[in-house]
Structures are given as C-alpha cells and as structure tokens.
C-alpha cells in the first residue's frame, strides 16, 4: 500500500475510540498476560514447544502481513486481514496450552463479531451522499453533470466497509463538470435496491454496486448482472477506473468534448 493512501495515525486514533478495534486490542493483549501466568504451571516440555511455536507464528504472521501490505489497496482491508490472521495464530497457540483457553478466545472473538463491526472510511472526497429521491432528481435535471457514477453501499456489508475508501478517493481524482460521484446507503434506503436491480443480500455478492448513468440512463455497472458466473474480484480503484473508463472521461473533459 502506498503510504499516501492513509495516515497510520488515523487507525491508531480509531483503535482507542472504536469498539471494534479496542476490543480486539484487549483480546490480543490479554494473551501476554495469560502466557506469563501459564509459564508457572506448564511443564518445561510444553513451555519449550510453545516458545518454538510462538516464534514460528510470529515469523509466519509478519510474512503474511508483508504480503497483504503489498496487495491491499486500503487500510480498512489491510486491518481486517491482519486481525483475521492474528486470530487464527492466537487460537492455534492457545491449543498448545489448554483447549479451554481456546474455547474462551473463540467465544470472545465471536462476541466481538456479533456486537461490533469494523468502521468504514467516513470521508466523502468529492462524492455526495444522496437519498434515492435526490439521485432521481439529479439524474433527470438537465443542468447537472452528463455522467453520474453512483456507489450503492450498506454499512452491514463487510465488502462495503473494506472498499469504503476507494470511491471517495476516485471522486477526488476524476470528478469534473461532466462526471459527478454519488453515494446511496441501501442500509438507510433498502427499497432503492429493487428499483436499481440490486440484491442487498451478502451471499449474493452485489454490495457494493457501482452504476454509471449518462443523461439518466444506465450505461454500465459493476458487478454485472451475470456476476454469479465468475467470482467478483476485490474492489480496487484501478478496477473501477478501468471498468468505467474514468481516464477516458477525464481526457474527454480536458479536451473540451
């Protein structure tokens, strides 16, 4: 990931203020307390085995994190993957100490998953938050942009939260008089999903959905209607820019066409 894509201090501040990050931090930190206490009751053989496994887990963890750091485009996706990998290694290590401890951590992580959710990226960039009625009015008015690229998202979708940074950053780069960006929250307006042919169910893989309108007529969307034929790739700025030909739209605007 490019360092310019996000300020690491932004996530550090969220770790204290957001329950999702704060409870994960407490859960991982508790392992060190449990580990120091367990050293007094575990046999030397188990302690030595645990030490070797911890070294292996740390090395494997940092290798996977380095890989994810190079592949992921947003901090939201990177942090989600980091926590997921960390939980796997933590549960594997507790199995060496006591399976009751493993069950305890499994319950803790399950409760965190049920009661909290990863906060999405809150900035809008040059995009506008719209209600379905506002979107319909903007599309039908002749004095607005010729093109509108609209993201339909919902806060309950993990895919939307992971990709929440991409659309605002795209809007900063490509927004102009001919192309505007809008965001419709289907969590607040679920009836709009049917109107625009979107299935909000997480298993269907249609969130987030991006639709490009030209003079109030849909000309392109992602994922396509036949999205079930092939798995939907992770949302990235490069993928959206290529799919909707945003560079071409920007050149068209610069050339005054």
Coordinates of N, CA and C in Angstrom, one line a residue:
X1 N 0.8 -1.2 0.0 CA 0.0 0.0 0.0 C 0.9 1.2 0.0
X2 N 0.4 2.2 -0.8 CA 1.1 3.5 -0.8 C 0.9 4.2 0.5
X3 N 1.9 4.8 1.1 CA 1.8 5.5 2.4 C 0.8 6.7 2.3
X4 N 0.7 7.2 1.1 CA -0.2 8.4 0.9 C -1.6 8.0 1.0
X5 N -2.0 6.7 0.9 CA -3.3 6.3 0.9 C -4.0 6.5 2.2
X6 N -3.3 6.5 3.3 CA -3.9 6.7 4.6 C -2.8 7.1 5.6
X7 N -3.2 7.8 6.6 CA -2.3 8.2 7.7 C -2.4 7.1 8.7
X8 N -1.2 6.4 9.1 CA -1.3 5.3 10.1 C -1.9 5.9 11.4
X9 N -1.6 7.1 11.7 CA -2.2 7.7 13.0 C -3.7 7.7 13.0
X10 N -4.3 7.7 11.8 CA -5.7 7.7 11.7 C -6.3 6.4 12.3
X11 N -5.6 5.3 12.0 CA -6.0 4.0 12.6 C -5.7 3.9 14.1
X12 N -4.6 4.5 14.5 CA -4.2 4.4 15.9 C -5.2 5.2 16.8
X13 N -5.7 6.3 16.2 CA -6.8 7.0 16.9 C -8.1 6.2 17.0
X14 N -8.4 5.5 15.9 CA -9.6 4.7 15.9 C -9.5 3.5 16.8
X15 N -8.3 3.0 17.1 CA -8.2 1.9 17.9 C -8.7 2.1 19.3
X16 N -8.5 3.4 19.8 CA -9.0 3.7 21.1 C -10.5 4.1 21.1
X17 N -10.9 4.8 20.1 CA -12.3 5.3 20.0 C -13.3 4.3 19.5
X18 N -12.9 3.3 18.7 CA -13.9 2.4 18.1 C -13.9 1.1 18.8
X19 N -15.1 0.6 19.3 CA -15.2 -0.6 20.0 C -14.6 -1.8 19.2
X20 N -14.8 -1.8 17.9 CA -14.3 -3.0 17.1 C -12.8 -3.1 17.3
X21 N -12.0 -2.0 17.2 CA -10.6 -2.1 17.3 C -10.1 -2.2 18.8
X22 N -10.8 -1.5 19.6 CA -10.4 -1.5 21.1 C -10.6 -2.9 21.7
X23 N -11.7 -3.6 21.4 CA -11.9 -4.9 22.0 C -10.9 -6.0 21.4
X24 N -10.6 -5.8 20.1 CA -9.6 -6.7 19.5 C -8.2 -6.5 20.2
X25 N -7.9 -5.2 20.4 CA -6.6 -4.9 21.1 C -6.6 -5.5 22.4
X26 N -7.6 -5.4 23.2 CA -7.7 -6.0 24.6 C -7.5 -7.5 24.5
X27 N -8.2 -8.1 23.5 CA -8.1 -9.6 23.4 C -6.7 -10.1 23.1
X28 N -6.1 -9.4 22.1 CA -4.7 -9.8 21.8 C -3.7 -9.5 23.0
X29 N -3.9 -8.4 23.6 CA -3.1 -8.0 24.7 C -3.2 -9.0 25.9
X30 N -4.4 -9.6 26.1 CA -4.6 -10.5 27.2 C -3.8 -11.8 27.0
X31 N -3.4 -12.1 25.8 CA -2.6 -13.3 25.6 C -1.3 -13.2 26.3
X32 N -0.7 -12.0 26.3 CA 0.6 -11.9 27.0 C 0.4 -12.1 28.5
X33 N -0.7 -11.6 29.1 CA -0.9 -11.8 30.5 C -1.1 -13.3 30.8
X34 N -2.0 -14.0 29.9 CA -2.2 -15.4 30.1 C -0.9 -16.2 29.9
X35 N -0.1 -15.8 28.9 CA 1.1 -16.5 28.6 C 2.1 -16.4 29.8
X36 N 2.2 -15.3 30.4 CA 3.2 -15.1 31.6 C 2.7 -15.9 32.8
X37 N 1.4 -16.0 33.0 CA 0.8 -16.8 34.1 C 0.9 -18.3 33.8
X38 N 0.8 -18.7 32.6 CA 0.8 -20.1 32.2 C 2.3 -20.7 32.4
X39 N 3.3 -19.8 32.3 CA 4.6 -20.3 32.4 C 4.9 -21.0 33.7
X40 N 4.2 -20.6 34.8 CA 4.4 -21.2 36.1 C 3.7 -22.5 36.3
X41 N 2.8 -22.9 35.4 CA 2.0 -24.1 35.6 C 2.3 -25.1 34.5
X42 N 2.8 -24.7 33.4 CA 3.1 -25.6 32.2 C 4.4 -26.4 32.5
X43 N 4.5 -27.6 32.0 CA 5.7 -28.4 32.1 C 6.8 -27.8 31.2
X44 N 8.1 -28.0 31.5 CA 9.2 -27.5 30.7 C 9.0 -27.9 29.2
X45 N 8.6 -29.1 28.9 CA 8.5 -29.5 27.5 C 7.4 -28.7 26.8
X46 N 6.3 -28.5 27.5 CA 5.2 -27.7 26.8 C 5.6 -26.3 26.7
X47 N 6.3 -25.8 27.6 CA 6.8 -24.4 27.6 C 7.7 -24.2 26.4
X48 N 8.7 -25.2 26.2 CA 9.6 -25.1 25.1 C 8.9 -25.2 23.8
X49 N 8.0 -26.1 23.7 CA 7.2 -26.3 22.4 C 6.4 -25.0 22.1
X50 N 5.8 -24.4 23.1 CA 5.0 -23.2 22.9 C 5.9 -22.1 22.5
X51 N 7.1 -22.0 23.0 CA 8.1 -20.9 22.6 C 8.4 -21.1 21.2
X52 N 8.7 -22.3 20.7 CA 9.1 -22.5 19.3 C 7.9 -22.2 18.4
X53 N 6.7 -22.6 18.8 CA 5.5 -22.3 18.0 C 5.2 -20.8 17.9
X54 N 5.5 -20.1 19.0 CA 5.3 -18.6 19.0 C 6.3 -18.0 18.0
X55 N 7.5 -18.4 18.0 CA 8.5 -17.9 17.0 C 8.0 -18.1 15.6
X56 N 7.6 -19.4 15.4 CA 7.1 -19.7 14.0 C 5.9 -18.9 13.7
X57 N 5.0 -18.7 14.6 CA 3.7 -17.9 14.4 C 4.1 -16.5 14.1
X58 N 5.0 -15.9 14.8 CA 5.4 -14.5 14.6 C 6.0 -14.3 13.2
X59 N 6.9 -15.2 12.8 CA 7.5 -15.1 11.5 C 6.5 -15.3 10.4
X60 N 5.6 -16.3 10.5 CA 4.6 -16.5 9.5 C 3.6 -15.3 9.5
X61 N 3.3 -14.8 10.6 CA 2.4 -13.6 10.7 C 3.0 -12.4 9.9
X62 N 4.2 -12.1 10.2 CA 4.8 -10.9 9.5 C 5.0 -11.2 8.0
X63 N 5.3 -12.4 7.6 CA 5.4 -12.7 6.2 C 4.0 -12.5 5.5
X64 N 2.9 -13.0 6.1 CA 1.6 -12.8 5.6 C 1.2 -11.3 5.6
X65 N 1.6 -10.6 6.6 CA 1.2 -9.2 6.7 C 2.0 -8.4 5.6
X66 N 3.2 -8.7 5.4 CA 4.0 -8.1 4.4 C 3.4 -8.3 3.0
X67 N 2.9 -9.5 2.8 CA 2.2 -9.8 1.5 C 0.9 -9.0 1.4
X68 N 0.1 -9.0 2.4 CA -1.1 -8.2 2.4 C -0.8 -6.7 2.3
X69 N 0.2 -6.2 2.9 CA 0.6 -4.8 2.8 C 0.8 -4.4 1.3
X70 N 1.4 -5.3 0.6 CA 1.7 -5.1 -0.8 C 0.5 -5.2 -1.7
X71 N -0.4 -6.1 -1.3 CA -1.5 -6.4 -2.2 C -2.8 -5.5 -1.9
X72 N -3.1 -5.2 -0.7 CA -4.3 -4.5 -0.4 C -4.1 -3.0 -0.7
X73 N -5.2 -2.4 -1.1 CA -5.2 -1.0 -1.6 C -5.7 -0.1 -0.5
X74 N -6.5 -0.5 0.5 CA -7.0 0.3 1.5 C -6.6 -0.2 2.9
X75 N -6.5 0.8 3.9 CA -6.2 0.4 5.2 C -7.3 -0.5 5.9
X76 N -8.5 -0.2 5.5 CA -9.6 -1.0 6.0 C -9.5 -2.5 5.7
X77 N -9.1 -2.8 4.4 CA -9.0 -4.1 4.0 C -7.7 -4.7 4.7
X78 N -6.7 -4.0 4.8 CA -5.4 -4.5 5.4 C -5.6 -4.8 6.9
X79 N -6.3 -3.9 7.6 CA -6.5 -4.1 9.0 C -7.4 -5.3 9.2
X80 N -8.5 -5.5 8.4 CA -9.4 -6.6 8.5 C -8.6 -7.9 8.3
X81 N -7.7 -8.0 7.3 CA -7.0 -9.2 7.1 C -6.0 -9.5 8.2
X82 N -5.4 -8.4 8.7 CA -4.4 -8.5 9.8 C -5.0 -9.1 11.0
X83 N -6.2 -8.6 11.4 CA -6.9 -9.1 12.6 C -7.3 -10.6 12.4
X84 N -7.8 -10.9 11.2 CA -8.2 -12.3 10.9 C -7.0 -13.3 11.0
X85 N -5.9 -12.9 10.4 CA -4.7 -13.8 10.5 C -4.3 -13.9 12.0
X86 N -4.3 -12.8 12.7 CA -3.8 -12.8 14.1 C -4.7 -13.7 14.9
X87 N -6.0 -13.7 14.7 CA -6.9 -14.5 15.5 C -6.6 -16.0 15.2
X88 N -6.3 -16.3 14.0 CA -6.0 -17.7 13.6 C -4.8 -18.2 14.4
X89 N -3.7 -17.4 14.4 CA -2.5 -17.8 15.1 C -2.7 -17.8 16.6
X90 N -3.5 -16.9 17.1 CA -3.7 -16.8 18.6 C -4.4 -18.1 19.0
X91 N -5.5 -18.5 18.3 CA -6.2 -19.7 18.7 C -5.4 -20.9 18.5
X92 N -4.5 -21.0 17.5 CA -3.6 -22.1 17.3 C -2.6 -22.2 18.5
X93 N -2.1 -21.1 19.0 CA -1.2 -21.1 20.1 C -1.9 -21.6 21.4
X94 N -3.1 -21.1 21.6 CA -3.8 -21.5 22.9 C -4.1 -23.0 22.9
X95 N -4.2 -23.6 21.7 CA -4.4 -25.0 21.7 C -3.3 -25.8 22.4
X96 N -2.1 -25.2 22.3 CA -1.0 -25.9 23.0 C -1.1 -25.8 24.5
X97 N -1.6 -24.7 25.0 CA -1.7 -24.5 26.4 C -2.9 -25.3 27.0
X98 N -4.1 -25.0 26.5 CA -5.3 -25.6 27.1 C -6.4 -25.4 26.2
X99 N -7.2 -26.4 25.8 CA -8.3 -26.2 24.9 C -9.4 -25.4 25.5
X100 N -9.5 -25.3 26.8 CA -10.5 -24.5 27.5 C -10.2 -23.0 27.1
X101 N -8.9 -22.7 27.1 CA -8.5 -21.3 26.8 C -8.8 -21.0 25.3
X102 N -8.7 -22.0 24.4 CA -9.0 -21.9 23.0 C -10.5 -21.6 22.9
X103 N -11.3 -22.3 23.6 CA -12.8 -22.1 23.6 C -13.1 -20.7 24.1
X104 N -12.4 -20.3 25.1 CA -12.7 -18.9 25.7 C -12.4 -17.9 24.6
X105 N -11.3 -17.9 23.9 CA -10.9 -16.9 22.9 C -11.9 -17.0 21.7
X106 N -12.3 -18.2 21.4 CA -13.3 -18.4 20.3 C -14.6 -17.7 20.7
X107 N -15.0 -17.8 21.9 CA -16.2 -17.1 22.4 C -16.1 -15.6 22.3
X108 N -14.9 -15.2 22.8 CA -14.6 -13.7 22.9 C -14.7 -13.1 21.5
X109 N -14.0 -13.8 20.5 CA -14.0 -13.2 19.1 C -15.4 -13.3 18.5
X110 N -16.1 -14.3 18.8 CA -17.5 -14.4 18.3 C -18.4 -13.3 18.9
X111 N -18.2 -13.0 20.1 CA -19.0 -11.9 20.7 C -18.6 -10.5 20.1
X112 N -17.3 -10.3 19.9 CA -16.9 -9.1 19.2 C -17.5 -9.0 17.8
X113 N -17.5 -10.1 17.1 CA -18.0 -10.1 15.7 C -19.5 -9.8 15.7
X114 N -20.2 -10.3 16.7 CA -21.7 -10.1 16.8 C -22.0 -8.7 17.2
X115 N -21.3 -8.1 18.2 CA -21.7 -6.9 18.8 C -21.0 -5.6 18.2
X116 N -20.0 -5.8 17.4 CA -19.3 -4.7 16.8 C -19.0 -5.0 15.3
X117 N -18.7 -3.9 14.6 CA -18.3 -4.1 13.2 C -17.2 -3.1 12.9
X118 N -16.4 -3.4 11.9 CA -15.3 -2.5 11.5 C -15.9 -1.2 11.0
X119 N -15.5 -0.1 11.5 CA -16.0 1.2 10.9 C -15.5 1.4 9.5
X120 N -16.4 1.9 8.6 CA -15.9 2.2 7.3 C -15.2 3.6 7.2
X121 N -14.6 3.8 6.1 CA -14.0 5.1 5.9 C -15.0 6.2 5.7
X122 N -14.9 7.3 6.5 CA -16.0 8.2 6.6 C -15.9 9.4 5.7
X123 N -14.7 9.7 5.1 CA -14.6 10.8 4.2 C -15.3 10.6 2.9
X124 N -15.8 11.7 2.3 CA -16.6 11.5 1.1 C -15.8 11.9 -0.2
X125 N -14.7 12.6 0.0 CA -13.9 13.1 -1.1 C -14.8 14.1 -1.8
X126 N -14.9 14.0 -3.2 CA -15.8 14.9 -4.0 C -17.1 14.3 -4.2
X127 N -17.4 13.1 -3.6 CA -18.7 12.5 -3.8 C -19.8 13.1 -2.9
X128 N -21.0 12.9 -3.2 CA -22.2 13.4 -2.4 C -23.0 12.3 -1.9
X129 N -23.4 12.3 -0.6 CA -24.3 11.4 -0.1 C -25.7 11.8 -0.6
X130 N -26.4 10.8 -1.1 CA -27.7 11.1 -1.8 C -28.8 10.1 -1.2
X131 N -30.0 10.7 -1.2 CA -31.2 9.8 -1.0 C -31.6 9.3 -2.4
X132 N -32.4 8.3 -2.5 CA -32.9 7.9 -3.8 C -33.7 9.0 -4.5
X133 N -34.4 9.8 -3.8 CA -35.2 10.9 -4.4 C -34.2 11.9 -5.0
X134 N -33.2 12.2 -4.2 CA -32.2 13.2 -4.7 C -31.5 12.7 -5.9
X135 N -31.1 11.4 -5.9 CA -30.5 10.9 -7.1 C -31.4 10.9 -8.3
X136 N -32.6 10.6 -8.1 CA -33.5 10.6 -9.3 C -33.7 12.0 -9.8
X137 N -33.8 13.0 -8.9 CA -33.9 14.4 -9.3 C -32.6 14.9 -10.0
X138 N -31.5 14.5 -9.5 CA -30.2 14.9 -10.2 C -30.1 14.3 -11.6
X139 N -30.5 13.0 -11.7 CA -30.4 12.4 -13.0 C -31.3 12.9 -14.0
X140 N -32.5 13.4 -13.6 CA -33.5 13.9 -14.6 C -33.3 15.4 -14.9
X141 N -32.6 16.1 -14.0 CA -32.4 17.6 -14.3 C -31.3 17.7 -15.4
X142 N -31.7 18.6 -16.3 CA -30.8 18.8 -17.5 C -29.5 19.7 -17.2
X143 N -29.5 20.4 -16.0 CA -28.4 21.3 -15.7 C -27.4 20.6 -14.8
X144 N -27.4 19.3 -14.6 CA -26.4 18.7 -13.8 C -25.4 18.0 -14.7
X145 N -24.5 17.2 -14.2 CA -23.5 16.5 -14.9 C -24.1 15.5 -15.9
X146 N -23.4 15.4 -17.0 CA -23.8 14.4 -18.1 C -23.7 13.0 -17.5
X147 N -22.7 12.7 -16.8 CA -22.5 11.4 -16.2 C -22.5 11.5 -14.7
X148 N -23.1 10.4 -14.1 CA -23.1 10.2 -12.7 C -22.7 8.8 -12.4
X149 N -21.6 8.7 -11.6 CA -21.2 7.4 -11.1 C -21.6 7.2 -9.7
X150 N -22.5 6.2 -9.4 CA -23.1 6.1 -8.1 C -22.7 4.8 -7.4
X151 N -22.3 4.9 -6.2 CA -22.0 3.7 -5.4 C -23.2 3.4 -4.5
X152 N -23.7 2.2 -4.5 CA -24.7 1.7 -3.6 C -24.1 0.8 -2.6
X153 N -24.1 1.2 -1.4 CA -23.4 0.5 -0.3 C -24.3 0.3 0.9
X154 N -23.8 -0.5 1.9 CA -24.6 -0.6 3.1 C -23.5 -0.9 4.2
X155 N -23.8 -0.4 5.4 CA -22.8 -0.5 6.5 C -22.7 -1.9 7.0
X156 N -23.8 -2.7 6.8 CA -23.7 -4.1 7.3 C -22.9 -5.0 6.4
X157 N -22.5 -4.6 5.3 CA -21.7 -5.4 4.3 C -20.2 -5.2 4.6
X158 N -19.5 -6.3 4.9 CA -18.1 -6.3 5.1 C -17.3 -5.8 3.8
X159 N -17.8 -6.2 2.7 CA -17.2 -5.8 1.4 C -17.3 -4.3 1.2
X160 N -18.4 -3.7 1.6 CA -18.6 -2.3 1.5 C -17.6 -1.6 2.5
X161 N -17.4 -2.1 3.7 CA -16.5 -1.5 4.6 C -15.1 -1.6 4.1
X162 N -14.7 -2.7 3.6 CA -13.3 -2.9 3.1 C -13.0 -1.9 1.9
X163 N -14.0 -1.7 1.1 CA -13.8 -0.9 -0.1 C -14.3 0.6 0.1
X164 N -14.6 1.0 1.3 CA -15.2 2.3 1.5 C -14.3 3.4 1.2
X165 N -13.0 3.2 1.1 CA -12.1 4.3 0.9 C -11.9 4.5 -0.7
X166 N -12.2 3.5 -1.5 CA -11.8 3.6 -2.9 C -12.7 4.6 -3.6
X167 N -14.0 4.6 -3.4 CA -14.9 5.5 -4.1 C -14.6 7.0 -3.8
X168 N -14.5 7.4 -2.6 CA -14.1 8.8 -2.3 C -12.8 9.3 -2.9
X169 N -11.8 8.4 -2.9 CA -10.5 8.8 -3.5 C -10.6 8.8 -5.0
X170 N -11.4 8.0 -5.6 CA -11.6 8.1 -7.0 C -12.3 9.4 -7.4
X171 N -13.3 9.8 -6.6 CA -14.0 11.0 -6.8 C -13.1 12.3 -6.8
X172 N -12.1 12.2 -6.0 CA -11.2 13.4 -5.9 C -10.4 13.5 -7.2
X173 N -10.0 12.3 -7.8 CA -9.2 12.3 -9.0 C -10.0 12.6 -10.2
X174 N -11.2 12.1 -10.3 CA -11.9 12.1 -11.6 C -13.1 13.0 -11.6
X175 N -13.5 13.6 -10.5 CA -14.7 14.4 -10.5 C -14.5 15.7 -11.4
X176 N -15.5 16.0 -12.2 CA -15.4 17.2 -13.0 C -16.8 17.6 -13.4
X177 N -16.9 18.6 -14.3 CA -18.3 19.1 -14.6 C -19.1 18.1 -15.4
X178 N -18.4 17.2 -16.1 CA -19.1 16.2 -16.9 C -19.4 14.9 -16.1
X179 N -18.7 14.7 -15.0 CA -18.8 13.4 -14.2 C -18.9 13.7 -12.8
X180 N -19.9 13.4 -12.2 CA -20.1 13.5 -10.7 C -20.3 12.2 -10.0
X181 N -20.0 12.2 -8.7 CA -20.0 11.0 -7.9 C -21.0 11.1 -6.8
X182 N -21.8 10.0 -6.6 CA -22.8 10.0 -5.5 C -22.7 8.7 -4.8
X183 N -23.2 8.7 -3.6 CA -23.3 7.5 -2.7 C -24.7 7.4 -2.1
X184 N -25.3 6.2 -2.3 CA -26.6 5.9 -1.8 C -26.4 4.7 -0.8
X185 N -26.9 5.0 0.5 CA -26.8 4.0 1.5 C -28.0 3.1 1.5
X186 N -27.9 1.9 1.0 CA -29.0 1.0 1.0 C -29.4 0.5 2.4
X187 N -28.6 0.6 3.4 CA -29.0 0.3 4.7 C -30.0 1.3 5.2
X188 N -30.0 2.5 4.8 CA -31.0 3.5 5.1 C -32.2 3.5 4.2
X189 N -31.9 3.1 3.0 CA -33.0 3.1 2.0 C -33.1 1.8 1.3
X190 N -33.5 0.7 2.0 CA -33.5 -0.6 1.4 C -34.4 -0.8 0.2
X191 N -35.4 0.1 0.1 CA -36.4 0.0 -1.0 C -35.7 0.4 -2.4
X192 N -34.7 1.1 -2.3 CA -34.0 1.6 -3.5 C -33.3 0.4 -4.2
X193 N -33.0 -0.6 -3.4 CA -32.2 -1.8 -4.0 C -33.0 -2.4 -5.2
X194 N -34.3 -2.6 -5.0 CA -35.1 -3.3 -6.0 C -35.2 -2.3 -7.2
X195 N -35.3 -1.0 -7.0 CA -35.5 -0.1 -8.0 C -34.3 -0.1 -9.0
X196 N -33.1 -0.3 -8.5 CA -31.9 -0.3 -9.3 C -31.4 -1.7 -9.6
X197 N -32.2 -2.7 -9.3 CA -31.8 -4.1 -9.6 C -30.6 -4.6 -8.8
X198 N -30.6 -4.3 -7.5 CA -29.5 -4.7 -6.7 C -30.0 -5.7 -5.6
X199 N -29.4 -6.8 -5.3 CA -29.7 -7.7 -4.2 C -28.8 -7.3 -3.0
X200 N -29.4 -6.8 -2.0 CA -28.6 -6.4 -0.8 C -28.1 -7.6 0.0
X201 N -28.5 -8.8 -0.3 CA -28.1 -10.0 0.5 C -26.6 -10.2 0.3
X202 N -25.9 -10.4 1.5 CA -24.5 -10.5 1.4 C -24.0 -11.7 0.6
X203 N -24.7 -12.8 0.6 CA -24.3 -14.0 -0.1 C -24.4 -13.8 -1.6
X204 N -25.2 -12.8 -2.1 CA -25.3 -12.6 -3.5 C -24.1 -11.8 -4.1
X205 N -23.3 -11.2 -3.2 CA -22.1 -10.5 -3.7 C -22.4 -9.3 -4.5
X206 N -23.5 -8.6 -4.3 CA -23.8 -7.4 -5.1 C -23.6 -6.1 -4.4
X207 N -23.0 -6.2 -3.2 CA -22.6 -5.0 -2.5 C -21.1 -4.9 -2.3
X208 N -20.5 -3.8 -2.6 CA -21.2 -2.6 -3.2 C -21.4 -2.8 -4.7
X209 N -22.4 -2.0 -5.2 CA -22.7 -2.0 -6.6 C -22.4 -0.6 -7.1
X210 N -21.8 -0.5 -8.3 CA -21.5 0.8 -8.9 C -22.2 0.9 -10.2
X211 N -22.9 2.0 -10.4 CA -23.7 2.2 -11.7 C -23.3 3.5 -12.3
X212 N -23.0 3.5 -13.6 CA -22.7 4.8 -14.3 C -23.9 5.1 -15.1
X213 N -24.4 6.4 -14.9 CA -25.6 6.9 -15.6 C -25.1 8.0 -16.6
X214 N -25.7 7.9 -17.8 CA -25.5 9.0 -18.8 C -26.8 9.6 -19.1
X215 N -27.0 10.9 -18.8 CA -28.3 11.5 -19.0 C -29.5 10.7 -18.5
X216 N -29.3 10.2 -17.3 CA -30.4 9.5 -16.5 C -30.5 8.0 -17.0
X217 N -29.7 7.6 -17.9 CA -29.8 6.2 -18.5 C -28.6 5.4 -18.0
X218 N -28.8 4.2 -17.4 CA -27.7 3.4 -17.0 C -26.9 2.9 -18.2
X219 N -25.6 3.1 -18.2 CA -24.8 2.6 -19.3 C -23.8 1.5 -18.9
X220 N -23.5 1.4 -17.6 CA -22.6 0.4 -17.1 C -22.8 0.2 -15.6
X221 N -22.5 -1.0 -15.2 CA -22.5 -1.3 -13.7 C -21.4 -2.3 -13.4
X222 N -21.1 -2.3 -12.1 CA -20.2 -3.3 -11.6 C -20.6 -3.7 -10.2
X223 N -20.8 -5.0 -9.9 CA -20.7 -6.1 -10.8 C -21.8 -6.2 -11.8
X224 N -21.5 -6.9 -12.9 CA -22.5 -7.1 -13.9 C -23.7 -7.9 -13.4
X225 N -24.8 -8.0 -14.2 CA -25.9 -8.8 -13.8 C -25.6 -10.3 -13.8
X226 N -24.6 -10.7 -14.6 CA -24.2 -12.1 -14.7 C -23.0 -12.3 -13.8
X227 N -23.0 -11.6 -12.6 CA -21.9 -11.7 -11.7 C -21.7 -13.1 -11.1
X228 N -22.8 -13.9 -11.1 CA -22.7 -15.2 -10.5 C -21.9 -16.2 -11.3
X229 N -21.6 -15.9 -12.6 CA -20.9 -16.8 -13.5 C -19.4 -16.9 -13.0
X230 N -18.9 -15.8 -12.5 CA -17.5 -15.8 -12.1 C -17.4 -15.0 -10.7
X231 N -16.5 -15.4 -9.9 CA -16.4 -14.7 -8.6 C -16.1 -13.2 -8.8
X232 N -16.7 -12.3 -8.0 CA -16.4 -10.9 -8.1 C -15.1 -10.6 -7.5
X233 N -14.1 -9.9 -8.2 CA -12.8 -9.6 -7.6 C -12.9 -8.6 -6.6
X234 N -11.9 -8.4 -5.7 CA -12.0 -7.4 -4.7 C -12.0 -6.0 -5.3
X235 N -12.8 -5.1 -4.7 CA -12.9 -3.7 -5.3 C -11.6 -3.0 -5.1
X236 N -11.1 -2.4 -6.1 CA -9.9 -1.5 -6.0 C -10.2 -0.3 -6.9
X237 N -9.4 0.8 -6.7 CA -9.6 2.0 -7.5 C -9.2 1.7 -9.0
X238 N -8.2 0.8 -9.1 CA -7.7 0.5 -10.5 C -8.8 -0.2 -11.3
X239 N -9.5 -1.2 -10.6 CA -10.5 -2.0 -11.2 C -11.7 -1.1 -11.6
X240 N -12.1 -0.2 -10.7 CA -13.3 0.7 -11.1 C -12.9 1.7 -12.2
X241 N -11.7 2.2 -12.1 CA -11.3 3.2 -13.1 C -11.2 2.5 -14.5
X242 N -10.8 1.3 -14.5 CA -10.7 0.6 -15.8 C -12.1 0.2 -16.3
X243 N -12.9 -0.3 -15.4 CA -14.3 -0.8 -15.8 C -15.1 0.3 -16.4
X244 N -15.1 1.5 -15.7 CA -15.9 2.6 -16.1 C -15.2 3.6 -17.0
X245 N -13.9 3.3 -17.4 CA -13.1 4.1 -18.3 C -13.0 5.5 -17.8
X246 N -12.7 5.7 -16.6 CA -12.6 7.0 -16.0 C -11.5 7.9 -16.6
X247 N -10.4 7.3 -17.0 CA -9.4 8.0 -17.6 C -9.9 8.7 -18.9
X248 N -10.7 7.9 -19.7 CA -11.2 8.4 -20.9 C -12.2 9.6 -20.6
X249 N -13.0 9.4 -19.6 CA -13.9 10.5 -19.3 C -13.2 11.8 -18.9
X250 N -12.1 11.6 -18.1 CA -11.3 12.7 -17.7 C -10.6 13.4 -18.9
X251 N -10.1 12.6 -19.8 CA -9.5 13.2 -21.1 C -10.5 13.9 -21.9
X252 N -11.7 13.3 -22.0 CA -12.8 14.0 -22.8 C -13.1 15.3 -22.2
X253 N -13.1 15.4 -20.8 CA -13.4 16.7 -20.2 C -12.3 17.7 -20.5
X254 N -11.0 17.2 -20.3 CA -9.9 18.1 -20.5 C -9.8 18.7 -21.9
X255 N -10.2 17.8 -22.9 CA -10.2 18.2 -24.3 C -11.4 19.0 -24.7
X256 N -12.3 19.2 -23.8 CA -13.5 20.0 -24.0 C -14.5 19.4 -24.9
X257 N -14.6 18.1 -24.9 CA -15.6 17.4 -25.7 C -16.9 17.2 -24.9

